[in-house]
Every structure is written in C-alpha cells, then in structure tokens.
mmCIF file of C-alpha atoms in Angstrom:
data_model
loop_
_atom_site.group_PDB
_atom_site.id
_atom_site.type_symbol
_atom_site.label_atom_id
_atom_site.label_comp_id
_atom_site.label_asym_id
_atom_site.label_seq_id
_atom_site.Cartn_x
_atom_site.Cartn_y
_atom_site.Cartn_z
ATOM 1 C CA MET M 363 -10.403 57.045 -24.127
ATOM 2 C CA ALA M 364 -7.874 57.317 -21.185
ATOM 3 C CA ILE M 365 -8.455 53.762 -19.291
ATOM 4 C CA PRO M 366 -7.098 53.820 -15.706
ATOM 5 C CA LYS M 367 -3.993 52.298 -14.284
ATOM 6 C CA ASP M 368 -5.393 51.428 -11.342
ATOM 7 C CA ALA M 369 -7.948 49.031 -13.862
ATOM 8 C CA MET M 370 -5.282 46.780 -14.946
ATOM 9 C CA PHE M 371 -4.425 45.695 -11.636
ATOM 10 C CA ASN M 372 -8.122 44.744 -10.273
ATOM 11 C CA ALA M 373 -8.365 42.210 -12.587
ATOM 12 C CA PRO M 374 -8.226 38.743 -11.277
ATOM 13 C CA ILE M 375 -4.276 36.752 -11.462
ATOM 14 C CA ALA M 376 -4.512 34.053 -14.141
ATOM 15 C CA GLY M 377 -5.436 30.884 -12.283
ATOM 16 C CA GLN M 378 -6.710 32.949 -9.202
ATOM 17 C CA MET M 379 -10.207 30.380 -9.641
ATOM 18 C CA MET M 380 -8.120 27.588 -9.209
ATOM 19 C CA THR M 381 -7.149 28.630 -5.775
ATOM 20 C CA ALA M 382 -8.693 28.809 -2.708
ATOM 21 C CA GLU M 383 -7.880 32.025 0.102
ATOM 22 C CA LEU M 384 -4.936 30.906 2.844
ATOM 23 C CA GLY M 385 -6.298 29.020 5.709
ATOM 24 C CA ALA M 386 -9.698 27.746 3.185
ATOM 25 C CA ARG M 387 -8.159 24.426 2.785
ATOM 26 C CA PRO M 388 -7.945 22.471 6.571
ATOM 27 C CA PHE M 389 -4.105 21.483 5.729
ATOM 28 C CA GLN M 390 -3.356 25.700 5.918
ATOM 29 C CA ARG M 391 -4.833 25.855 9.221
ATOM 30 C CA PRO M 392 -3.052 24.007 12.622
ATOM 31 C CA PRO M 393 -3.214 20.401 12.831
ATOM 32 C CA GLN M 394 -5.738 19.148 15.398
ATOM 33 C CA TYR M 395 -3.180 16.414 16.629
ATOM 34 C CA SER M 396 0.337 18.524 17.085
ATOM 35 C CA THR M 397 2.698 15.821 18.570
ATOM 36 C CA VAL M 398 3.549 12.695 17.202
ATOM 37 C CA ASP M 399 1.883 10.116 20.413
ATOM 38 C CA GLU M 400 -1.819 12.446 19.271
ATOM 39 C CA ALA M 401 -0.941 11.348 15.988
ATOM 40 C CA MET M 402 -0.038 7.443 16.974
ATOM 41 C CA ASP M 403 -3.565 7.516 18.884
ATOM 42 C CA PHE M 404 -5.469 8.481 15.922
ATOM 43 C CA TYR M 405 -4.434 6.166 13.851
ATOM 44 C CA ALA M 406 -4.409 4.024 15.879
ATOM 45 C CA LYS M 407 -8.127 3.696 16.267
ATOM 46 C CA ARG M 408 -9.143 4.512 13.077
ATOM 47 C CA ILE M 409 -7.105 1.843 11.675
ATOM 48 C CA MET M 410 -8.647 -1.065 14.726
ATOM 49 C CA SER M 411 -12.265 0.783 13.547
ATOM 50 C CA PRO M 412 -13.888 -2.015 11.702
ATOM 51 C CA LYS M 413 -15.367 0.460 8.810
ATOM 52 C CA LEU M 414 -11.813 1.190 7.901
ATOM 53 C CA ARG M 415 -10.237 -2.515 8.981
ATOM 54 C CA ASP M 416 -12.548 -4.543 6.065
ATOM 55 C CA GLY M 417 -11.358 -1.599 3.327
ATOM 56 C CA ILE M 418 -7.846 -1.948 4.467
ATOM 57 C CA LEU M 419 -8.177 -5.579 4.531
ATOM 58 C CA ASP M 420 -9.414 -5.795 1.050
ATOM 59 C CA VAL M 421 -6.587 -4.131 -0.250
ATOM 60 C CA MET M 422 -3.664 -5.596 1.216
ATOM 61 C CA GLU M 423 -5.560 -8.915 -0.001
ATOM 62 C CA MET M 424 -5.293 -7.016 -3.772
ATOM 63 C CA GLY M 425 -1.551 -7.246 -3.384
ATOM 64 C CA VAL M 426 -1.001 -3.343 -2.110
ATOM 65 C CA PRO M 427 2.018 -2.951 -0.466
ATOM 66 C CA LEU M 428 1.708 -1.829 3.229
ATOM 67 C CA THR M 429 4.076 1.181 2.284
ATOM 68 C CA SER M 430 1.694 2.450 -0.562
ATOM 69 C CA LEU M 431 -1.043 2.097 1.994
ATOM 70 C CA ALA M 432 0.368 3.952 5.235
ATOM 71 C CA ASN M 433 1.788 6.344 2.691
ATOM 72 C CA SER M 434 -1.647 6.977 1.610
ATOM 73 C CA LEU M 435 -3.016 7.333 4.875
ATOM 74 C CA GLN M 436 -0.341 9.823 6.375
ATOM 75 C CA ALA M 437 -0.861 12.139 3.336
ATOM 76 C CA GLY M 438 -4.781 11.553 4.027
ATOM 77 C CA GLY M 439 -4.409 13.210 7.333
ATOM 78 C CA VAL M 440 -2.281 15.711 6.346
ATOM 79 C CA MET M 441 -4.937 17.084 3.437
ATOM 80 C CA GLN M 442 -7.597 16.548 6.829
ATOM 81 C CA GLY M 443 -5.532 18.819 8.869
ATOM 82 C CA LYS M 444 -5.492 16.339 11.266
ATOM 83 C CA HIS M 445 -0.851 16.515 11.231
ATOM 84 C CA THR M 446 1.819 17.828 9.168
ATOM 85 C CA ILE M 447 3.725 16.539 6.823
ATOM 86 C CA ASP M 448 6.553 15.553 9.071
ATOM 87 C CA VAL M 449 4.351 14.045 11.859
ATOM 88 C CA GLY M 450 3.192 12.496 9.156
ATOM 89 C CA VAL M 451 6.732 11.027 7.426
ATOM 90 C CA LEU M 452 8.050 10.138 10.904
ATOM 91 C CA ILE M 453 4.850 8.239 12.171
ATOM 92 C CA MET M 454 4.976 6.604 9.258
ATOM 93 C CA PRO M 455 6.779 3.120 10.400
ATOM 94 C CA VAL M 456 4.837 2.572 13.071
ATOM 95 C CA LEU M 457 1.895 2.962 10.388
ATOM 96 C CA ILE M 458 3.281 0.345 8.312
ATOM 97 C CA GLU M 459 3.799 -1.902 11.731
ATOM 98 C CA MET M 460 0.359 -1.332 12.948
ATOM 99 C CA LEU M 461 -1.087 -2.811 9.001
ATOM 100 C CA ALA M 462 1.155 -5.554 9.030
ATOM 101 C CA TYR M 463 -0.242 -6.352 12.693
ATOM 102 C CA VAL M 464 -3.601 -5.833 11.124
ATOM 103 C CA GLY M 465 -2.701 -8.243 8.524
ATOM 104 C CA ASP M 466 -1.230 -10.952 11.144
ATOM 105 C CA GLU M 467 -3.996 -11.403 12.366
ATOM 106 C CA GLU M 468 -6.402 -11.633 9.733
ATOM 107 C CA GLY M 469 -3.565 -14.247 8.781
ATOM 108 C CA ILE M 470 -3.848 -12.772 5.094
ATOM 109 C CA GLU M 471 -1.131 -13.056 2.863
ATOM 110 C CA TYR M 472 0.497 -9.101 2.533
ATOM 111 C CA ASP M 473 3.161 -7.124 0.528
ATOM 112 C CA MET M 474 5.296 -5.278 2.933
ATOM 113 C CA GLY M 475 6.409 -2.988 -0.113
ATOM 114 C CA MET M 476 10.908 -3.725 0.635
ATOM 115 C CA ASP M 477 11.490 -5.779 -2.569
ATOM 116 C CA ASP M 478 12.680 -3.083 -4.708
ATOM 117 C CA PRO M 479 10.829 -3.549 -8.494
ATOM 118 C CA GLU M 480 13.950 -2.443 -10.333
ATOM 119 C CA GLU M 481 14.862 -5.450 -9.639
ATOM 120 C CA ASP M 482 12.901 -7.847 -11.211
ATOM 121 C CA PRO M 483 11.334 -6.014 -14.402
ATOM 122 C CA ASP M 484 9.471 -9.067 -15.158
ATOM 123 C CA LYS M 485 7.156 -9.114 -12.135
ATOM 124 C CA ILE M 486 4.156 -8.538 -12.271
ATOM 125 C CA ARG M 487 2.910 -7.186 -9.778
ATOM 126 C CA ASP M 488 -0.903 -8.905 -8.280
ATOM 127 C CA VAL M 489 -2.247 -5.572 -8.628
ATOM 128 C CA HIS M 490 -2.133 -5.203 -12.208
ATOM 129 C CA ILE M 491 -2.969 -8.383 -12.954
ATOM 130 C CA TYR M 492 -6.346 -7.932 -10.877
ATOM 131 C CA LYS M 493 -6.887 -4.316 -12.408
ATOM 132 C CA ALA M 494 -6.732 -6.249 -15.856
ATOM 133 C CA MET M 495 -9.032 -8.769 -15.051
ATOM 134 C CA GLN M 496 -11.376 -6.447 -13.677
ATOM 135 C CA LYS M 497 -11.258 -4.669 -17.227
ATOM 136 C CA VAL M 498 -12.013 -7.868 -19.139
ATOM 137 C CA LYS M 499 -14.436 -8.654 -17.006
ATOM 138 C CA ASP M 500 -15.871 -5.232 -17.289
ATOM 139 C CA LYS M 501 -15.674 -5.195 -21.383
ATOM 140 C CA MET M 502 -17.463 -8.444 -21.196
ATOM 141 C CA GLU M 503 -20.204 -7.803 -19.543
ATOM 142 C CA LYS M 504 -20.502 -4.471 -21.617
ATOM 143 C CA SER M 505 -20.420 -6.466 -24.849
ATOM 144 C CA GLY M 506 -23.001 -9.056 -23.431
ATOM 145 C CA GLU M 507 -20.861 -11.939 -23.702
ATOM 146 C CA GLN M 508 -20.408 -14.266 -20.329
ATOM 147 C CA PRO M 509 -17.134 -14.214 -19.453
ATOM 148 C CA VAL M 510 -15.320 -17.523 -20.624
ATOM 149 C CA GLU M 511 -14.245 -19.589 -17.375
ATOM 150 C CA GLU M 512 -13.059 -22.815 -18.542
ATOM 151 C CA PRO M 513 -12.034 -23.534 -22.187
ATOM 152 C CA PRO M 514 -14.597 -25.772 -23.983
ATOM 153 C CA VAL M 515 -13.535 -29.616 -23.875
ATOM 154 C CA PRO M 516 -14.034 -31.406 -26.906
ATOM 155 C CA SER M 517 -17.507 -33.628 -26.722
ATOM 156 C CA GLU M 518 -17.140 -37.850 -27.505
ATOM 157 C CA GLU M 519 -19.605 -37.963 -28.917
ATOM 158 C CA PRO M 520 -20.001 -38.957 -32.879
ATOM 159 C CA THR M 521 -20.010 -36.199 -34.569
ATOM 160 C CA MET M 522 -22.962 -35.575 -37.495
ATOM 161 C CA GLU M 523 -20.156 -36.844 -40.350
ATOM 162 C CA GLU M 524 -20.966 -37.974 -43.539
ATOM 163 C CA PRO M 525 -20.090 -41.557 -44.164
ATOM 164 C CA MET M 526 -16.911 -41.396 -46.703
ATOM 165 C CA GLY M 527 -17.900 -44.136 -48.452
ATOM 166 C CA GLU M 528 -20.906 -43.372 -50.422
ATOM 167 C CA LYS M 529 -21.233 -40.893 -52.403
ATOM 168 C CA PRO M 530 -23.709 -37.702 -52.263
ATOM 169 C CA ALA M 531 -26.154 -38.432 -55.279
ATOM 170 C CA GLY M 532 -29.095 -35.427 -56.667
ATOM 171 C CA LEU M 533 -29.183 -32.554 -58.495
ATOM 172 C CA MET M 534 -26.620 -29.978 -56.063
ATOM 173 C CA ALA M 535 -23.891 -32.666 -55.947
ATOM 174 C CA ARG M 536 -20.821 -31.376 -56.311
ATOM 175 C CA PRO M 537 -19.520 -33.237 -59.698
ATOM 176 C CA SER M 538 -16.619 -35.127 -59.113
ATOM 177 C CA ALA M 539 -13.350 -34.612 -61.251
ATOM 178 C CA ALA M 540 -14.393 -37.933 -63.057
ATOM 179 C CA PRO M 541 -17.141 -36.954 -65.181
ATOM 180 C CA MET M 542 -15.358 -33.678 -66.754
ATOM 181 C CA GLU M 543 -12.554 -35.516 -67.789
ATOM 182 C CA GLU M 544 -15.303 -37.651 -69.929
ATOM 183 C CA GLY M 545 -17.093 -34.760 -70.987
ATOM 184 C CA MET M 546 -13.764 -33.585 -72.627
ATOM 185 C CA MET A 1228 11.216 6.132 -4.537
ATOM 186 C CA ASN A 1229 8.455 5.103 -2.198
ATOM 187 C CA PRO A 1230 9.633 7.627 0.902
ATOM 188 C CA ALA A 1231 7.888 4.831 3.164
ATOM 189 C CA ARG A 1232 9.796 2.499 2.353
ATOM 190 C CA GLN A 1233 12.886 4.697 2.852
ATOM 191 C CA VAL A 1234 11.749 5.584 6.784
ATOM 192 C CA TYR A 1235 10.607 2.178 7.322
ATOM 193 C CA SER A 1236 14.393 0.478 6.872
ATOM 194 C CA LYS A 1237 15.434 3.329 8.381
ATOM 195 C CA ALA A 1238 13.498 3.014 11.315
ATOM 196 C CA LEU A 1239 14.410 -1.155 11.761
ATOM 197 C CA ALA A 1240 18.220 -0.129 10.942
ATOM 198 C CA GLU A 1241 17.728 1.952 13.786
ATOM 199 C CA LEU A 1242 15.844 -0.334 16.148
ATOM 200 C CA GLN A 1243 18.192 -3.205 15.466
ATOM 201 C CA GLY A 1244 20.929 -0.900 15.908
ATOM 202 C CA ARG A 1245 19.237 0.345 19.501
ATOM 203 C CA SER A 1246 18.993 -2.980 21.399
ATOM 204 C CA LYS A 1247 22.511 -3.241 20.824
ATOM 205 C CA THR A 1248 23.312 -0.021 22.911
ATOM 206 C CA LYS A 1249 25.525 -0.786 25.740
ATOM 207 C CA GLN A 1250 23.969 -2.062 28.881
ATOM 208 C CA GLN A 1251 24.595 0.538 31.714
ATOM 209 C CA PRO A 1252 27.056 -1.287 34.179
ATOM 210 C CA THR A 1253 26.804 -2.608 37.643
ATOM 211 C CA LYS A 1254 30.034 -1.940 38.555
ATOM 212 C CA THR A 1255 30.245 1.870 40.434
ATOM 213 C CA GLY A 1256 33.966 2.102 41.423
ATOM 214 C CA GLY A 1257 37.172 3.238 38.885
ATOM 215 C CA LEU A 1258 36.919 4.622 35.136
ATOM 216 C CA LEU A 1259 33.050 2.924 35.119
ATOM 217 C CA GLN A 1260 32.124 5.469 37.649
ATOM 218 C CA ARG A 1261 32.150 8.430 35.102
ATOM 219 C CA THR A 1262 30.485 6.184 32.058
ATOM 220 C CA SER A 1263 27.558 5.826 34.900
ATOM 221 C CA ASN A 1264 27.007 9.316 35.048
ATOM 222 C CA VAL A 1265 26.479 9.585 31.224
ATOM 223 C CA MET A 1266 24.290 7.316 31.501
ATOM 224 C CA LYS A 1267 22.057 8.832 34.079
ATOM 225 C CA GLN A 1268 21.683 11.646 32.206
ATOM 226 C CA ASP A 1269 20.940 9.852 28.900
ATOM 227 C CA GLN A 1270 17.554 8.844 30.792
ATOM 228 C CA ASP A 1271 16.716 11.674 32.104
ATOM 229 C CA LYS A 1272 16.983 13.136 29.060
ATOM 230 C CA PRO A 1273 13.320 14.083 27.722
ATOM 231 C CA LYS A 1274 12.594 11.867 24.828
ATOM 232 C CA GLU A 1275 12.958 12.582 21.407
ATOM 233 C CA PRO A 1276 9.305 12.657 18.946
ATOM 234 C CA TYR A 1277 11.629 9.916 16.834
ATOM 235 C CA ASP A 1278 12.092 7.647 20.254
ATOM 236 C CA SER A 1279 8.630 7.377 20.384
ATOM 237 C CA VAL A 1280 7.918 6.241 17.338
ATOM 238 C CA LEU A 1281 10.804 3.636 17.895
ATOM 239 C CA ASP A 1282 8.853 2.463 21.140
ATOM 240 C CA ALA A 1283 6.037 1.978 19.475
ATOM 241 C CA MET A 1284 6.940 0.103 16.945
ATOM 242 C CA ASP A 1285 9.288 -1.910 19.417
ATOM 243 C CA GLN A 1286 6.217 -3.218 20.897
ATOM 244 C CA ILE A 1287 3.777 -3.391 18.163
ATOM 245 C CA ARG A 1288 6.719 -6.176 16.067
ATOM 246 C CA THR A 1289 6.630 -7.114 19.615
ATOM 247 C CA GLN A 1290 2.991 -7.797 19.709
ATOM 248 C CA ARG A 1291 3.111 -9.119 15.991
ATOM 249 C CA LYS A 1292 5.986 -11.671 17.194
ATOM 250 C CA LYS A 1293 3.968 -13.356 19.962
ATOM 251 C CA LEU A 1294 0.804 -13.751 16.890
ATOM 252 C CA LYS A 1295 3.331 -15.188 15.051
ATOM 253 C CA ASN A 1296 4.471 -17.742 17.639
ATOM 254 C CA GLY A 1297 0.385 -17.939 18.842
ATOM 255 C CA ASN A 1298 -0.402 -18.463 15.930
ATOM 256 C CA SER A 1299 2.365 -21.327 14.469
#
C-alpha cells in the first residue's frame, strides 16, 4: 500500500507540544508600557506597594545583591508583557536606585552587587550561608532532632565515679592481675 | 557577568560626566556667541529615553543623600 506523500508533512514537528502559538505568550504581543517613563512609573508604584515592599526587604536582608534583584524584576516584567527587553535594560539603573532607596528608608544593610565575586574567591556570600543553614534545619526537623543552638557546657557536678582506693568485690568483679600470677 | 551591574556602572559614569558638562556662558559677545547658540540648540532637542533614565536616577540619588544626611 502506497503512503501518500502529504502524510509525512501532516505530522507535528518534533517538540511542537512544548511550544505555543505565536502571540499566545504575553511577551509576543505589543508591550503594555512602550516608553521608559511609563515603565518607570509602573515599577515605582509596584516597588512602593506594601505587598512587594516587604518581600523585597526580606530578600535584601538575606544578602541578595540589588543588581540581581533589579534584573529579576525587569525580566519578570518582560515575561508578563509589561515592557520590552530594551526598555527593561534601560530602566535597570533606576530600579537599582529605587531598591537602594527602599533599603535606606528601612535602614537595611544591603549589597549593591557592584563588587566582583571573582576578586575574592574565598568570600562566602550571605545567601549561601543562609541557604545552608536552612537545609541543615530542615534535615534536623525531618529526622526529629532538636537543632543544637549551643555546644553543651561541661557540668561542675561531681561524677558518680567509684573511688580508686576500694577494690570491687563480688563474683562479677574484674579479676585483678595478682591472683592470676599467683595461680600460674 | 550580571548585565545590571554593567548598565548601572555605565549609568553612574555618565551621570558623573553629565554633572561636569559646561555651563552656558554668560558672555554673549565675541567668539562665545557661537557656542551659546549651539547650546541653545542642544536644549531645544527632544529628550532621549536614556536622558530621562539618568534624570530619574539623579533624582533618586539626591533623595537618598537627603535621607542619609537626615538620619546621621
């Protein structure tokens, strides 16, 4: 039986199920804010809103650099179709300044992210320390152990050691070396 | 490298460079007349998007400085 020539072209392209139609995603449509000024207004309102502000402050306290935070914010805006990538890149310095302003206002010590991590490879960032501590805590909670806050302090109470002078007597007492020598 | 870091450092450099730009001369006669006209033309130009970004950045930086001076 002959297979019609068009049949092979009617099949879906490999990986088509993982894609969407053109225009189905927000970033494939015209942006909501087409100018830099509109985009800056949008972010100013958003950053100053109490809901996002608390989240931003938490992340800043964890030690996440403001440059990374601003990058994530604008990338999110692009994905939501709020603005284009080029507008996002243009407004990034303003976003960093806005975040720094919020941090200053709340008196939080933040990392601007301007120092090169390659300069000091031994320096461990606060985020990594925080993550490691969270992992340890989670593991201990799962295993049912209590997290150790402080090392145990040696107590000054007298121990229940047996006095050295008295020799143990009885059937279960450890035989001393002397009787064995005597027996041999 | 984080692109935000690059963009921010570039914007900072341009902001510092912009503050050092020439002021319009008060003298209107002689050779300075031509310079003055050129600067007037520059002022009449519509703002580029990046200029408004630098303006906004400058404003926020000023507010941050005020905030820091107020706290200290």
